[in-house]
């Protein structure tokens, strides 16, 4: 498609990607605060965010992709063991699968099992969106694709996708299961937590429900298991952030800065720029975690910010591979149209409404 399209694609990708990871740091810190029993206030969360970010920045800047691959493998093993043990204990301590199904049916009805039920808050549109998100995540999202593109053979690549698909499924299923167990526990065994998350007094502010699962796990698990799970979640946090930090800094260096210099930058200079960008991106996500005030669900926030890039990039990729008449102008138009997904972010809509004095609610 040419240099202009490459630079624009890099800008859209970096913009969407940086927004996408903006809340990772805060959510990870909230989990650690909740499960360890710290007071869920901004002071504790901010302190944990700073410590976690410093830890990741040090080894990502020094080690690069090699450190990311090695630590990701070790962290995956720790995470797998921690999640499997925790899931088994959580299901057992809330009364088993039968009680889980009965409680969800009692409080949620059909909508608790069927996302397209009449009284569900999801519907066919949301399910279709999630299906599209899953496909493009494997084919387009660079933090996943970067590892694939670094492999030496297509045979190894196919094997990696085949086996990693199992871990991807488990990674989605078990956290959801833990969330369901937390719901059952709060509704059937912890009336004090019901008041914490859904106070009957209108003057009392509800605690963010993101704390529900870690508080639940902190109550039901022995200290040793809490330590194992906390280590597992820190491992997950680190493996996500190191990959994202390296990916977005590399995109900015290779697809924005280098083309602007017409590829005159040598490799040592590119590495130095990438390391500087890693630190700057780390400071950005710390700022975003401290000051972002949007109230949308975390998963929806991730999907919307990812859509800033992948909705346009999906068209660019499909056109480039399968349509002979694909052009640079069409690619640029596709990327710019996809970038309108930024209007789905609540904080940005609020700024637009304040500027225009309207009630715009976004797409």
Tab-separated table of C-alpha atoms in Angstrom, residues 14-270:
chain	number	residue	atom	x	y	z
A	14	UNK	CA	-0.205	2.626	18.305
A	15	UNK	CA	-3.098	4.932	19.252
A	16	UNK	CA	-5.586	2.105	19.683
A	17	UNK	CA	-3.045	-0.150	21.344
A	18	UNK	CA	-1.956	2.427	23.896
A	19	UNK	CA	-5.561	3.186	24.797
A	20	UNK	CA	-6.240	-0.544	24.960
A	21	UNK	CA	-3.583	-1.183	27.579
A	22	UNK	CA	-4.370	2.015	29.485
A	23	UNK	CA	-6.420	0.279	32.187
A	24	UNK	CA	-4.382	-2.936	32.481
A	25	UNK	CA	-2.145	-1.481	35.168
A	26	UNK	CA	-5.023	-0.217	37.290
A	27	UNK	CA	-7.075	-3.412	37.028
A	28	UNK	CA	-4.066	-5.560	37.927
A	29	UNK	CA	-3.376	-3.382	40.950
A	30	UNK	CA	-7.028	-3.546	42.018
A	31	UNK	CA	-6.900	-7.349	41.957
A	32	UNK	CA	-3.823	-7.456	44.180
A	33	UNK	CA	-5.334	-4.907	46.583
A	34	UNK	CA	-8.570	-6.905	46.816
A	35	UNK	CA	-7.124	-10.385	47.276
A	36	UNK	CA	-4.491	-9.336	49.816
A	37	UNK	CA	-7.026	-7.549	52.020
A	38	UNK	CA	-5.725	-4.018	51.585
A	39	UNK	CA	-8.222	-1.188	51.829
A	40	UNK	CA	-9.653	-0.692	48.317
A	41	UNK	CA	-8.858	2.992	48.023
A	42	UNK	CA	-6.893	5.020	45.528
A	43	UNK	CA	-3.796	5.234	47.743
A	44	UNK	CA	-3.234	1.481	47.901
A	45	UNK	CA	-4.034	1.010	44.213
A	46	UNK	CA	-1.674	3.788	43.160
A	47	UNK	CA	1.196	2.388	45.230
A	48	UNK	CA	0.752	-1.098	43.772
A	49	UNK	CA	0.568	0.322	40.242
A	50	UNK	CA	3.906	2.083	40.646
A	51	UNK	CA	5.654	-1.031	42.009
A	52	UNK	CA	4.265	-3.308	39.292
A	53	UNK	CA	5.124	-0.898	36.496
A	54	UNK	CA	8.697	-0.401	37.731
A	55	UNK	CA	9.184	-4.179	37.868
A	56	UNK	CA	8.015	-4.703	34.290
A	57	UNK	CA	9.872	-1.725	32.840
A	58	UNK	CA	13.225	-2.847	34.193
A	59	UNK	CA	13.349	-6.292	32.628
A	60	UNK	CA	11.557	-5.288	29.399
A	61	UNK	CA	13.969	-2.417	28.688
A	62	UNK	CA	17.037	-4.498	29.514
A	63	UNK	CA	16.059	-7.835	27.989
A	64	UNK	CA	13.824	-7.021	25.004
A	65	UNK	CA	12.042	-9.841	23.157
A	66	UNK	CA	14.254	-12.574	24.633
A	67	UNK	CA	13.274	-11.647	28.183
A	68	UNK	CA	9.619	-11.407	27.118
A	69	UNK	CA	9.588	-14.915	25.609
A	70	UNK	CA	11.417	-16.554	28.528
A	71	UNK	CA	9.464	-14.825	31.285
A	72	UNK	CA	6.154	-15.366	29.466
A	73	UNK	CA	6.798	-19.106	29.407
A	74	UNK	CA	7.663	-19.255	33.119
A	75	UNK	CA	4.739	-16.995	34.001
A	76	UNK	CA	2.359	-19.129	31.948
A	77	UNK	CA	3.292	-22.207	33.961
A	78	UNK	CA	2.769	-20.374	37.259
A	79	UNK	CA	-0.498	-18.882	36.035
A	80	UNK	CA	-1.851	-22.227	34.836
A	81	UNK	CA	-1.167	-23.968	38.137
A	82	UNK	CA	-2.560	-21.070	40.175
A	83	UNK	CA	-5.775	-20.760	38.160
A	84	UNK	CA	-6.505	-24.493	38.058
A	85	UNK	CA	-6.056	-24.921	41.814
A	86	UNK	CA	-8.088	-21.796	42.545
A	87	UNK	CA	-10.933	-22.765	40.209
A	88	UNK	CA	-11.267	-26.203	41.823
A	89	UNK	CA	-11.317	-24.723	45.347
A	90	UNK	CA	-13.720	-21.903	44.395
A	91	UNK	CA	-16.284	-24.254	42.863
A	92	UNK	CA	-16.064	-26.581	45.872
A	93	UNK	CA	-16.387	-23.794	48.457
A	94	UNK	CA	-19.534	-22.260	46.914
A	95	UNK	CA	-21.328	-25.601	46.954
A	96	UNK	CA	-20.385	-27.215	43.664
A	97	UNK	CA	-21.655	-26.800	40.123
A	98	UNK	CA	-25.256	-27.648	41.017
A	99	UNK	CA	-25.459	-24.762	43.466
A	100	UNK	CA	-23.795	-22.424	40.961
A	101	UNK	CA	-26.384	-23.248	38.292
A	102	UNK	CA	-29.275	-22.941	40.758
A	103	UNK	CA	-28.113	-19.581	42.106
A	104	UNK	CA	-27.533	-18.080	38.663
A	105	UNK	CA	-30.969	-19.326	37.582
A	106	UNK	CA	-32.572	-17.807	40.685
A	107	UNK	CA	-31.065	-14.357	40.337
A	108	UNK	CA	-30.507	-14.054	36.586
A	109	UNK	CA	-32.997	-16.443	34.999
A	110	UNK	CA	-32.480	-17.390	31.369
A	111	UNK	CA	-30.256	-14.360	30.812
A	112	UNK	CA	-27.677	-15.938	33.113
A	113	UNK	CA	-27.114	-18.710	30.567
A	114	UNK	CA	-28.278	-17.331	27.223
A	115	UNK	CA	-26.663	-14.069	26.005
A	116	UNK	CA	-29.396	-13.564	23.404
A	117	UNK	CA	-32.331	-14.087	25.776
A	118	UNK	CA	-35.019	-11.412	25.749
A	119	UNK	CA	-33.976	-9.970	29.123
A	120	UNK	CA	-30.230	-10.273	28.492
A	121	UNK	CA	-28.100	-7.133	28.373
A	122	UNK	CA	-26.071	-8.579	25.454
A	123	UNK	CA	-28.026	-9.775	22.414
A	124	UNK	CA	-27.106	-11.017	18.935
A	125	UNK	CA	-25.226	-7.828	18.069
A	126	UNK	CA	-22.907	-8.194	21.055
A	127	UNK	CA	-22.317	-11.900	20.398
A	128	UNK	CA	-21.468	-11.134	16.771
A	129	UNK	CA	-19.100	-8.399	17.881
A	130	UNK	CA	-17.325	-10.811	20.230
A	131	UNK	CA	-17.023	-13.403	17.454
A	132	UNK	CA	-15.434	-10.846	15.137
A	133	UNK	CA	-13.188	-9.692	17.971
A	134	UNK	CA	-11.946	-13.238	18.554
A	135	UNK	CA	-11.090	-13.758	14.885
A	136	UNK	CA	-9.228	-10.504	14.388
A	137	UNK	CA	-7.424	-10.918	17.705
A	138	UNK	CA	-5.729	-14.018	16.303
A	139	UNK	CA	-5.076	-12.580	12.844
A	140	UNK	CA	-4.429	-8.875	13.401
A	141	UNK	CA	-3.715	-7.923	16.991
A	142	UNK	CA	0.070	-7.397	17.045
A	143	UNK	CA	0.756	-8.503	20.621
A	144	UNK	CA	-0.381	-11.978	19.560
A	145	UNK	CA	0.840	-11.872	15.964
A	146	UNK	CA	4.307	-10.489	16.823
A	147	UNK	CA	5.342	-13.795	18.373
A	148	UNK	CA	4.041	-15.677	15.358
A	149	UNK	CA	5.892	-13.455	12.893
A	150	UNK	CA	9.131	-14.015	14.802
A	151	UNK	CA	9.012	-17.796	14.252
A	152	UNK	CA	11.305	-19.475	11.743
A	153	UNK	CA	8.923	-21.857	9.963
A	154	UNK	CA	5.247	-22.135	9.065
A	155	UNK	CA	5.204	-25.652	10.550
A	156	UNK	CA	6.211	-24.335	13.972
A	157	UNK	CA	3.761	-21.471	13.584
A	158	UNK	CA	0.820	-23.779	12.886
A	159	UNK	CA	1.778	-25.955	15.834
A	160	UNK	CA	1.992	-22.910	18.073
A	161	UNK	CA	-1.479	-21.698	17.114
A	162	UNK	CA	-2.951	-25.180	17.532
A	163	UNK	CA	-1.621	-25.731	21.045
A	164	UNK	CA	-1.997	-22.146	22.222
A	165	UNK	CA	-5.671	-22.200	21.254
A	166	UNK	CA	-6.226	-24.561	24.191
A	167	UNK	CA	-4.588	-22.167	26.618
A	168	UNK	CA	-6.502	-19.231	25.125
A	169	UNK	CA	-9.803	-21.044	25.756
A	170	UNK	CA	-8.785	-21.868	29.332
A	171	UNK	CA	-7.643	-18.297	29.870
A	172	UNK	CA	-11.142	-17.098	28.979
A	173	UNK	CA	-13.156	-19.792	30.750
A	174	UNK	CA	-11.524	-19.951	34.187
A	175	UNK	CA	-11.603	-16.209	35.032
A	176	UNK	CA	-15.260	-16.158	33.985
A	177	UNK	CA	-15.908	-19.176	36.204
A	178	UNK	CA	-14.235	-17.419	39.136
A	179	UNK	CA	-16.425	-14.378	38.506
A	180	UNK	CA	-19.557	-16.551	38.578
A	181	UNK	CA	-18.367	-18.185	41.815
A	182	UNK	CA	-17.854	-14.721	43.322
A	183	UNK	CA	-21.426	-13.784	42.350
A	184	UNK	CA	-22.803	-16.948	43.966
A	185	UNK	CA	-20.768	-16.357	47.120
A	186	UNK	CA	-21.880	-12.745	47.507
A	187	UNK	CA	-25.548	-13.555	46.894
A	188	UNK	CA	-25.770	-16.663	49.120
A	189	UNK	CA	-23.027	-16.557	51.745
A	190	UNK	CA	-21.895	-12.961	52.309
A	191	UNK	CA	-24.673	-10.431	53.082
A	192	UNK	CA	-22.018	-7.959	54.229
A	193	UNK	CA	-20.540	-7.974	50.725
A	194	UNK	CA	-23.977	-7.403	49.236
A	195	UNK	CA	-24.105	-4.177	51.207
A	196	UNK	CA	-20.585	-3.354	50.086
A	197	UNK	CA	-21.314	-3.673	46.365
A	198	UNK	CA	-25.053	-2.840	46.380
A	199	UNK	CA	-25.751	-0.698	49.471
A	200	UNK	CA	-29.387	-0.150	50.382
A	201	UNK	CA	-28.542	3.312	51.717
A	202	UNK	CA	-28.609	5.733	48.808
A	203	UNK	CA	-26.040	7.953	50.530
A	204	UNK	CA	-23.443	5.166	50.695
A	205	UNK	CA	-21.200	4.823	47.656
A	206	UNK	CA	-20.923	1.279	46.271
A	207	UNK	CA	-17.487	-0.275	45.999
A	208	UNK	CA	-16.372	-0.975	42.415
A	209	UNK	CA	-17.541	-4.492	41.538
A	210	UNK	CA	-14.116	-5.222	40.047
A	211	UNK	CA	-13.118	-5.928	43.639
A	212	UNK	CA	-15.756	-8.677	43.998
A	213	UNK	CA	-13.697	-11.580	42.678
A	214	UNK	CA	-10.413	-10.785	44.478
A	215	UNK	CA	-12.226	-10.111	47.775
A	216	UNK	CA	-14.125	-13.388	47.363
A	217	UNK	CA	-10.909	-15.297	46.712
A	218	UNK	CA	-9.175	-13.577	49.608
A	219	UNK	CA	-11.906	-14.788	51.952
A	220	UNK	CA	-12.185	-18.406	50.875
A	221	UNK	CA	-8.571	-19.375	50.176
A	222	UNK	CA	-5.836	-20.331	52.600
A	223	UNK	CA	-2.843	-17.961	52.813
A	224	UNK	CA	-0.626	-20.348	50.842
A	225	UNK	CA	-3.122	-20.561	47.985
A	226	UNK	CA	-3.618	-16.790	48.079
A	227	UNK	CA	0.140	-16.432	47.658
A	228	UNK	CA	0.126	-18.862	44.724
A	229	UNK	CA	-2.779	-17.097	43.025
A	230	UNK	CA	-1.318	-13.650	43.629
A	231	UNK	CA	1.944	-14.816	42.098
A	232	UNK	CA	-0.032	-16.233	39.173
A	233	UNK	CA	-1.877	-12.972	38.599
A	234	UNK	CA	1.309	-10.932	38.868
A	235	UNK	CA	2.768	-13.322	36.301
A	236	UNK	CA	-0.209	-12.711	34.020
A	237	UNK	CA	0.127	-8.974	34.537
A	238	UNK	CA	3.826	-9.028	33.703
A	239	UNK	CA	3.472	-11.250	30.642
A	240	UNK	CA	0.771	-8.962	29.262
A	241	UNK	CA	2.581	-5.718	29.914
A	242	UNK	CA	5.999	-6.767	28.678
A	243	UNK	CA	4.503	-7.941	25.385
A	244	UNK	CA	2.421	-4.785	24.975
A	245	UNK	CA	5.248	-2.425	25.907
A	246	UNK	CA	7.624	-4.062	23.461
A	247	UNK	CA	5.001	-4.328	20.729
A	248	UNK	CA	3.774	-0.722	20.729
A	249	UNK	CA	7.255	0.763	21.119
A	250	UNK	CA	8.433	-1.357	18.177
A	251	UNK	CA	5.452	-0.315	16.049
A	252	UNK	CA	6.171	3.362	16.680
A	253	UNK	CA	9.866	2.881	15.905
A	254	UNK	CA	9.560	0.635	12.851
A	255	UNK	CA	6.330	1.834	11.243
A	256	UNK	CA	6.217	5.537	12.115
A	257	UNK	CA	9.642	6.928	12.986
A	258	UNK	CA	11.791	4.800	10.636
A	259	UNK	CA	9.665	5.484	7.506
A	260	UNK	CA	9.710	9.205	8.293
A	261	UNK	CA	13.508	9.020	8.220
A	262	UNK	CA	13.294	6.980	4.994
A	263	UNK	CA	14.836	3.912	6.675
A	264	UNK	CA	18.130	5.725	7.432
A	265	UNK	CA	18.122	4.661	11.089
A	266	UNK	CA	20.577	1.882	11.925
A	267	UNK	CA	19.663	-0.978	14.275
A	268	UNK	CA	21.443	0.384	17.412
A	269	UNK	CA	19.563	3.670	17.005
A	270	UNK	CA	16.259	1.859	16.580
